[in-house]
């Protein structure tokens, strides 16, 4: 609800929609950008009307503030007076009003739990709810979670540890078979050692302050028994009496959506021009992090802009289409690459572009619901991408061409304004030349008169020609990504052509 990125607004019902369906533009009110909001919060103006006091808010009191000119919202037990933020909310006032005078936590989580509202709204903080919910949602005691899982036929993970003179091994018993190296994310930062194991929609968290120093660690997964071993190398060969001190959420198994995003600081290693406005950023993960972003998933980058933490989603790519195509098994854990378009009037990307080599950006754990494992039987893969909506296609394409045994055909239809906007055009053409299963078509909405290729926007005609199956009953997947109205329009057209929900995957936040 708050600080919705431009690509996901306006909401279907929002007053910011110029026209229903089809191509809609969002009018940006003069002086009401997020940057203007940040400036207002720094102005010293009293935004709560309480002259800096924090109060305890009862439910009755909260309910009274349910109008546009007097709107309070509770998120995770804290109450904000969002009245002054109304006009700055990128998702529109109506969207914000859906939670007026009530607890908006669930709505907020549904739309963008990743947004750092504490930072965006800190000057709007009115106080805490007077009565805290008995057990905050998602923080169910382990026994209760375990009961729920047991009903679903699943059981909670557990852990154990043992040591030799030089090593300490933490063993996580996930009790799941489809666990791999992507499933576990380990960070050793300052005094905190944190391992998050992703099991379907849940996270199992080990979070401790280790009792002794370590030099480094490695992670192994025994897939067939679902066992994860994190091997810590002791700094000194002494015997540890205990593993350490439990920290927040230690040994808990909680729904992933309730874990909050965990960030680590990564260093900018290189920045290369790809088109006139798009750059390839290479970031290095800290050596004390074990982390891989699964195909089709995105992460959040976080920067502090004028004292406010701003977070935006980005989809990691491989460093090139061709290198990974040749040597797909060479997974490089250490570096993470992003193709990012710089919007001169944007909030986040100009700041990112200003970073010098050696500067730091925080990267979150991966998010997203794309699961390549579901597509092992795939025969035809169709990719519809517009602008930077190409980014999730990069790893999907690489993965499909190298790992899906029955794959016959991969086609990419890539929509851009002009030839200069096409990301990695020559790499795509080389790939199509090398691998006969792959084909690419460029469609331009604002081409020069010399352009001989396809023109226009996504349309029934373009799709009917493009979406030809290799056989009548072939297993198909169609992936689509781009500006929200492009994606929505594409999905409508695909449904009109009788493709089922299972055959379509749209990338969204
Ligand atoms: P913004 O401040 O959001 O502005 C973008 C443009 O919109 C500017 O031209 C601005 O002037 C205009 N604008 C802003 N607000 C309004 C308004 N209210 N009305 C009208 N116009 C407005 N991008 C990539 O480049 N690479 C990726 O890999 C990538 N992956 C993504 C993955 C996901 C899951 C999602 C949802 C998005 C992804 N994006 C990606 C987009 C990215 O998250 C940002 O939205 C984008 O970088 C713009 O951020 P910004 O803050 O610089 O611009
Ligand atoms: P762009 O250059 O503005 O547009 C790319 C192409 O899409 C252009 O041909 C454009 O035509 C066309 N287009 C735009 N709106 C359309 C619509 N309503 N219907 C049909 N065609 C339309 O794109 P961009 O600036 O790179 O933006 C890419 C978008 O993808 C961003 O919104 C970003 O958030 C999103 N994205 C999402 C993910 C994800 O995983 N969800 C990942 C990466 C990027 P015109 O010339 O007419 O504008």
PDB file of C-alpha atoms in Angstrom, residues 233-408:
ATOM      1  CA  UNK A 233      36.197 -23.534  10.803  1.00  0.00           C
ATOM      2  CA  UNK A 234      37.264 -22.649  14.346  1.00  0.00           C
ATOM      3  CA  UNK A 235      39.686 -19.770  14.757  1.00  0.00           C
ATOM      4  CA  UNK A 236      41.282 -21.526  17.718  1.00  0.00           C
ATOM      5  CA  UNK A 237      41.339 -25.228  18.341  1.00  0.00           C
ATOM      6  CA  UNK A 238      39.513 -25.099  21.637  1.00  0.00           C
ATOM      7  CA  UNK A 239      36.532 -27.139  22.691  1.00  0.00           C
ATOM      8  CA  UNK A 240      33.207 -25.244  22.496  1.00  0.00           C
ATOM      9  CA  UNK A 241      30.913 -25.874  25.468  1.00  0.00           C
ATOM     10  CA  UNK A 242      27.943 -24.342  23.692  1.00  0.00           C
ATOM     11  CA  UNK A 243      27.221 -23.237  20.173  1.00  0.00           C
ATOM     12  CA  UNK A 244      26.279 -19.741  21.278  1.00  0.00           C
ATOM     13  CA  UNK A 245      23.582 -17.387  22.409  1.00  0.00           C
ATOM     14  CA  UNK A 246      20.137 -17.516  20.720  1.00  0.00           C
ATOM     15  CA  UNK A 247      19.188 -14.352  18.823  1.00  0.00           C
ATOM     16  CA  UNK A 248      15.878 -13.198  17.317  1.00  0.00           C
ATOM     17  CA  UNK A 249      13.737 -16.010  15.839  1.00  0.00           C
ATOM     18  CA  UNK A 250      16.377 -18.652  16.606  1.00  0.00           C
ATOM     19  CA  UNK A 251      15.176 -22.207  15.979  1.00  0.00           C
ATOM     20  CA  UNK A 252      11.844 -20.990  14.687  1.00  0.00           C
ATOM     21  CA  UNK A 253       9.855 -22.146  11.689  1.00  0.00           C
ATOM     22  CA  UNK A 254       7.741 -19.291  10.420  1.00  0.00           C
ATOM     23  CA  UNK A 255       5.840 -18.409   7.259  1.00  0.00           C
ATOM     24  CA  UNK A 256       8.316 -16.830   4.839  1.00  0.00           C
ATOM     25  CA  UNK A 257       6.132 -13.782   4.387  1.00  0.00           C
ATOM     26  CA  UNK A 258       6.518 -12.989   8.089  1.00  0.00           C
ATOM     27  CA  UNK A 259      10.292 -13.258   8.371  1.00  0.00           C
ATOM     28  CA  UNK A 260      11.060  -9.714   7.196  1.00  0.00           C
ATOM     29  CA  UNK A 261      13.720  -9.163   4.573  1.00  0.00           C
ATOM     30  CA  UNK A 262      17.270  -9.826   5.618  1.00  0.00           C
ATOM     31  CA  UNK A 263      19.978  -7.708   3.981  1.00  0.00           C
ATOM     32  CA  UNK A 264      23.741  -7.890   3.588  1.00  0.00           C
ATOM     33  CA  UNK A 265      26.058  -5.174   2.273  1.00  0.00           C
ATOM     34  CA  UNK A 266      27.554  -5.877  -1.140  1.00  0.00           C
ATOM     35  CA  UNK A 267      30.318  -3.971  -2.852  1.00  0.00           C
ATOM     36  CA  UNK A 268      30.068  -2.447  -6.320  1.00  0.00           C
ATOM     37  CA  UNK A 269      32.761  -4.086  -8.434  1.00  0.00           C
ATOM     38  CA  UNK A 270      31.986  -2.805 -11.923  1.00  0.00           C
ATOM     39  CA  UNK A 271      29.425  -0.889 -13.948  1.00  0.00           C
ATOM     40  CA  UNK A 272      29.279  -1.199 -17.739  1.00  0.00           C
ATOM     41  CA  UNK A 273      27.101   0.565 -20.300  1.00  0.00           C
ATOM     42  CA  UNK A 274      24.803  -1.862 -22.112  1.00  0.00           C
ATOM     43  CA  UNK A 275      22.533   0.611 -23.918  1.00  0.00           C
ATOM     44  CA  UNK A 276      22.282   4.409 -23.729  1.00  0.00           C
ATOM     45  CA  UNK A 277      20.356   4.135 -20.432  1.00  0.00           C
ATOM     46  CA  UNK A 278      20.862   0.579 -19.160  1.00  0.00           C
ATOM     47  CA  UNK A 279      23.934  -0.652 -17.290  1.00  0.00           C
ATOM     48  CA  UNK A 280      25.294  -3.980 -16.112  1.00  0.00           C
ATOM     49  CA  UNK A 281      26.145  -3.695 -12.413  1.00  0.00           C
ATOM     50  CA  UNK A 282      28.362  -6.284 -10.776  1.00  0.00           C
ATOM     51  CA  UNK A 283      28.143  -6.537  -6.977  1.00  0.00           C
ATOM     52  CA  UNK A 284      30.252  -8.728  -4.729  1.00  0.00           C
ATOM     53  CA  UNK A 285      28.688 -10.594  -1.850  1.00  0.00           C
ATOM     54  CA  UNK A 286      30.524 -10.485   1.482  1.00  0.00           C
ATOM     55  CA  UNK A 287      32.823 -13.514   1.901  1.00  0.00           C
ATOM     56  CA  UNK A 288      30.804 -14.501   4.968  1.00  0.00           C
ATOM     57  CA  UNK A 289      27.599 -15.025   3.003  1.00  0.00           C
ATOM     58  CA  UNK A 290      26.291 -18.148   1.304  1.00  0.00           C
ATOM     59  CA  UNK A 291      23.592 -17.055  -1.078  1.00  0.00           C
ATOM     60  CA  UNK A 292      22.276 -17.975  -4.536  1.00  0.00           C
ATOM     61  CA  UNK A 293      19.323 -16.393  -6.262  1.00  0.00           C
ATOM     62  CA  UNK A 294      17.104 -19.076  -7.833  1.00  0.00           C
ATOM     63  CA  UNK A 295      16.183 -18.733 -11.509  1.00  0.00           C
ATOM     64  CA  UNK A 296      13.250 -16.361 -11.982  1.00  0.00           C
ATOM     65  CA  UNK A 297      13.484 -14.755  -8.543  1.00  0.00           C
ATOM     66  CA  UNK A 298      14.355 -11.182  -7.638  1.00  0.00           C
ATOM     67  CA  UNK A 299      15.992  -9.411  -4.705  1.00  0.00           C
ATOM     68  CA  UNK A 300      15.596  -5.949  -3.194  1.00  0.00           C
ATOM     69  CA  UNK A 301      18.365  -3.382  -3.311  1.00  0.00           C
ATOM     70  CA  UNK A 302      18.466  -0.859  -0.488  1.00  0.00           C
ATOM     71  CA  UNK A 303      20.121   2.550  -0.407  1.00  0.00           C
ATOM     72  CA  UNK A 304      19.796   5.417   2.022  1.00  0.00           C
ATOM     73  CA  UNK A 305      18.694   8.458   0.049  1.00  0.00           C
ATOM     74  CA  UNK A 306      18.652  11.783   1.901  1.00  0.00           C
ATOM     75  CA  UNK A 307      18.507   9.924   5.195  1.00  0.00           C
ATOM     76  CA  UNK A 308      15.625   7.638   4.195  1.00  0.00           C
ATOM     77  CA  UNK A 309      16.054   3.962   3.356  1.00  0.00           C
ATOM     78  CA  UNK A 310      14.683   3.254  -0.109  1.00  0.00           C
ATOM     79  CA  UNK A 311      14.175  -0.262  -1.396  1.00  0.00           C
ATOM     80  CA  UNK A 312      13.461  -1.398  -4.988  1.00  0.00           C
ATOM     81  CA  UNK A 313      13.251  -4.865  -6.581  1.00  0.00           C
ATOM     82  CA  UNK A 314      15.737  -6.057  -9.218  1.00  0.00           C
ATOM     83  CA  UNK A 315      16.231  -9.393 -10.972  1.00  0.00           C
ATOM     84  CA  UNK A 316      19.770 -10.783 -11.090  1.00  0.00           C
ATOM     85  CA  UNK A 317      21.034 -11.882 -14.508  1.00  0.00           C
ATOM     86  CA  UNK A 318      24.073 -13.832 -15.652  1.00  0.00           C
ATOM     87  CA  UNK A 319      27.103 -11.768 -16.690  1.00  0.00           C
ATOM     88  CA  UNK A 320      26.389 -12.573 -20.341  1.00  0.00           C
ATOM     89  CA  UNK A 321      23.961 -14.715 -22.305  1.00  0.00           C
ATOM     90  CA  UNK A 322      26.747 -16.534 -24.067  1.00  0.00           C
ATOM     91  CA  UNK A 323      29.207 -17.427 -21.331  1.00  0.00           C
ATOM     92  CA  UNK A 324      26.673 -19.213 -19.173  1.00  0.00           C
ATOM     93  CA  UNK A 325      25.221 -20.819 -22.257  1.00  0.00           C
ATOM     94  CA  UNK A 326      28.579 -22.512 -22.847  1.00  0.00           C
ATOM     95  CA  UNK A 327      29.418 -23.360 -19.270  1.00  0.00           C
ATOM     96  CA  UNK A 328      26.211 -23.445 -17.301  1.00  0.00           C
ATOM     97  CA  UNK A 329      27.646 -25.478 -14.485  1.00  0.00           C
ATOM     98  CA  UNK A 330      30.122 -22.798 -13.492  1.00  0.00           C
ATOM     99  CA  UNK A 331      27.903 -21.130 -10.929  1.00  0.00           C
ATOM    100  CA  UNK A 332      29.588 -18.098  -9.527  1.00  0.00           C
ATOM    101  CA  UNK A 333      28.394 -17.534  -6.006  1.00  0.00           C
ATOM    102  CA  UNK A 334      30.477 -14.558  -5.260  1.00  0.00           C
ATOM    103  CA  UNK A 335      29.265 -12.033  -7.813  1.00  0.00           C
ATOM    104  CA  UNK A 336      25.774 -10.974  -8.588  1.00  0.00           C
ATOM    105  CA  UNK A 337      24.895  -9.108 -11.800  1.00  0.00           C
ATOM    106  CA  UNK A 338      22.033  -6.736 -12.564  1.00  0.00           C
ATOM    107  CA  UNK A 339      20.871  -5.053 -15.763  1.00  0.00           C
ATOM    108  CA  UNK A 340      19.412  -1.776 -14.552  1.00  0.00           C
ATOM    109  CA  UNK A 341      17.828   1.042 -16.509  1.00  0.00           C
ATOM    110  CA  UNK A 342      18.619   4.493 -15.141  1.00  0.00           C
ATOM    111  CA  UNK A 343      15.613   6.840 -15.114  1.00  0.00           C
ATOM    112  CA  UNK A 344      16.960  10.414 -14.883  1.00  0.00           C
ATOM    113  CA  UNK A 345      13.848  11.525 -12.960  1.00  0.00           C
ATOM    114  CA  UNK A 346      13.588   8.336 -10.904  1.00  0.00           C
ATOM    115  CA  UNK A 347      14.109   8.114  -7.160  1.00  0.00           C
ATOM    116  CA  UNK A 348      16.418   5.133  -6.829  1.00  0.00           C
ATOM    117  CA  UNK A 349      18.320   4.528 -10.070  1.00  0.00           C
ATOM    118  CA  UNK A 350      20.064   7.933 -10.304  1.00  0.00           C
ATOM    119  CA  UNK A 351      21.456   7.307  -6.791  1.00  0.00           C
ATOM    120  CA  UNK A 352      22.560   3.818  -7.774  1.00  0.00           C
ATOM    121  CA  UNK A 353      24.241   5.259 -10.828  1.00  0.00           C
ATOM    122  CA  UNK A 354      26.121   7.753  -8.636  1.00  0.00           C
ATOM    123  CA  UNK A 355      27.817   4.981  -6.643  1.00  0.00           C
ATOM    124  CA  UNK A 356      31.562   4.641  -7.106  1.00  0.00           C
ATOM    125  CA  UNK A 357      33.370   1.342  -7.515  1.00  0.00           C
ATOM    126  CA  UNK A 358      33.977   0.070  -3.967  1.00  0.00           C
ATOM    127  CA  UNK A 359      30.773   1.608  -2.561  1.00  0.00           C
ATOM    128  CA  UNK A 360      28.173  -0.594  -0.861  1.00  0.00           C
ATOM    129  CA  UNK A 361      24.536  -1.485  -1.581  1.00  0.00           C
ATOM    130  CA  UNK A 362      22.415  -3.791   0.577  1.00  0.00           C
ATOM    131  CA  UNK A 363      20.865  -6.849  -1.077  1.00  0.00           C
ATOM    132  CA  UNK A 364      17.939  -8.786   0.396  1.00  0.00           C
ATOM    133  CA  UNK A 365      17.184 -12.481   0.357  1.00  0.00           C
ATOM    134  CA  UNK A 366      15.510 -13.666  -2.860  1.00  0.00           C
ATOM    135  CA  UNK A 367      11.773 -13.482  -3.382  1.00  0.00           C
ATOM    136  CA  UNK A 368       9.403 -14.674  -6.085  1.00  0.00           C
ATOM    137  CA  UNK A 369       7.170 -17.570  -6.914  1.00  0.00           C
ATOM    138  CA  UNK A 370       8.777 -18.883 -10.095  1.00  0.00           C
ATOM    139  CA  UNK A 371       9.826 -22.514  -9.667  1.00  0.00           C
ATOM    140  CA  UNK A 372      11.725 -23.971 -12.575  1.00  0.00           C
ATOM    141  CA  UNK A 373      11.424 -27.466 -11.121  1.00  0.00           C
ATOM    142  CA  UNK A 374       7.778 -27.497 -12.251  1.00  0.00           C
ATOM    143  CA  UNK A 375       8.821 -27.237 -15.880  1.00  0.00           C
ATOM    144  CA  UNK A 376      11.034 -30.256 -16.372  1.00  0.00           C
ATOM    145  CA  UNK A 377       8.619 -31.693 -18.958  1.00  0.00           C
ATOM    146  CA  UNK A 378       8.534 -28.476 -20.966  1.00  0.00           C
ATOM    147  CA  UNK A 379       8.749 -28.656 -24.755  1.00  0.00           C
ATOM    148  CA  UNK A 380       7.978 -25.103 -25.920  1.00  0.00           C
ATOM    149  CA  UNK A 381       8.988 -21.976 -24.012  1.00  0.00           C
ATOM    150  CA  UNK A 382       7.681 -18.576 -25.152  1.00  0.00           C
ATOM    151  CA  UNK A 383       9.064 -15.415 -23.589  1.00  0.00           C
ATOM    152  CA  UNK A 384       7.342 -12.042 -23.920  1.00  0.00           C
ATOM    153  CA  UNK A 385       9.477  -9.204 -22.579  1.00  0.00           C
ATOM    154  CA  UNK A 386       9.210  -5.408 -22.736  1.00  0.00           C
ATOM    155  CA  UNK A 387      12.142  -3.136 -21.834  1.00  0.00           C
ATOM    156  CA  UNK A 388      13.876  -4.256 -18.652  1.00  0.00           C
ATOM    157  CA  UNK A 389      11.175  -6.918 -18.357  1.00  0.00           C
ATOM    158  CA  UNK A 390      13.854  -8.856 -20.233  1.00  0.00           C
ATOM    159  CA  UNK A 391      15.841  -9.361 -16.987  1.00  0.00           C
ATOM    160  CA  UNK A 392      14.008 -12.402 -15.561  1.00  0.00           C
ATOM    161  CA  UNK A 393      14.127 -13.997 -19.014  1.00  0.00           C
ATOM    162  CA  UNK A 394      17.933 -14.122 -18.984  1.00  0.00           C
ATOM    163  CA  UNK A 395      18.314 -16.902 -16.424  1.00  0.00           C
ATOM    164  CA  UNK A 396      15.110 -18.642 -17.511  1.00  0.00           C
ATOM    165  CA  UNK A 397      16.474 -18.816 -21.051  1.00  0.00           C
ATOM    166  CA  UNK A 398      19.891 -20.064 -19.954  1.00  0.00           C
ATOM    167  CA  UNK A 399      18.381 -22.619 -17.655  1.00  0.00           C
ATOM    168  CA  UNK A 400      15.903 -23.919 -20.203  1.00  0.00           C
ATOM    169  CA  UNK A 401      18.457 -24.339 -22.985  1.00  0.00           C
ATOM    170  CA  UNK A 402      20.858 -26.225 -20.784  1.00  0.00           C
ATOM    171  CA  UNK A 403      18.720 -28.182 -18.331  1.00  0.00           C
ATOM    172  CA  UNK A 404      15.377 -29.144 -19.822  1.00  0.00           C
ATOM    173  CA  UNK A 405      15.819 -32.409 -21.691  1.00  0.00           C
ATOM    174  CA  UNK A 406      12.686 -32.367 -23.880  1.00  0.00           C
ATOM    175  CA  UNK A 407      12.893 -28.736 -24.865  1.00  0.00           C
ATOM    176  CA  UNK A 408      12.279 -28.229 -28.587  1.00  0.00           C
TER     177      UNK A 408
END
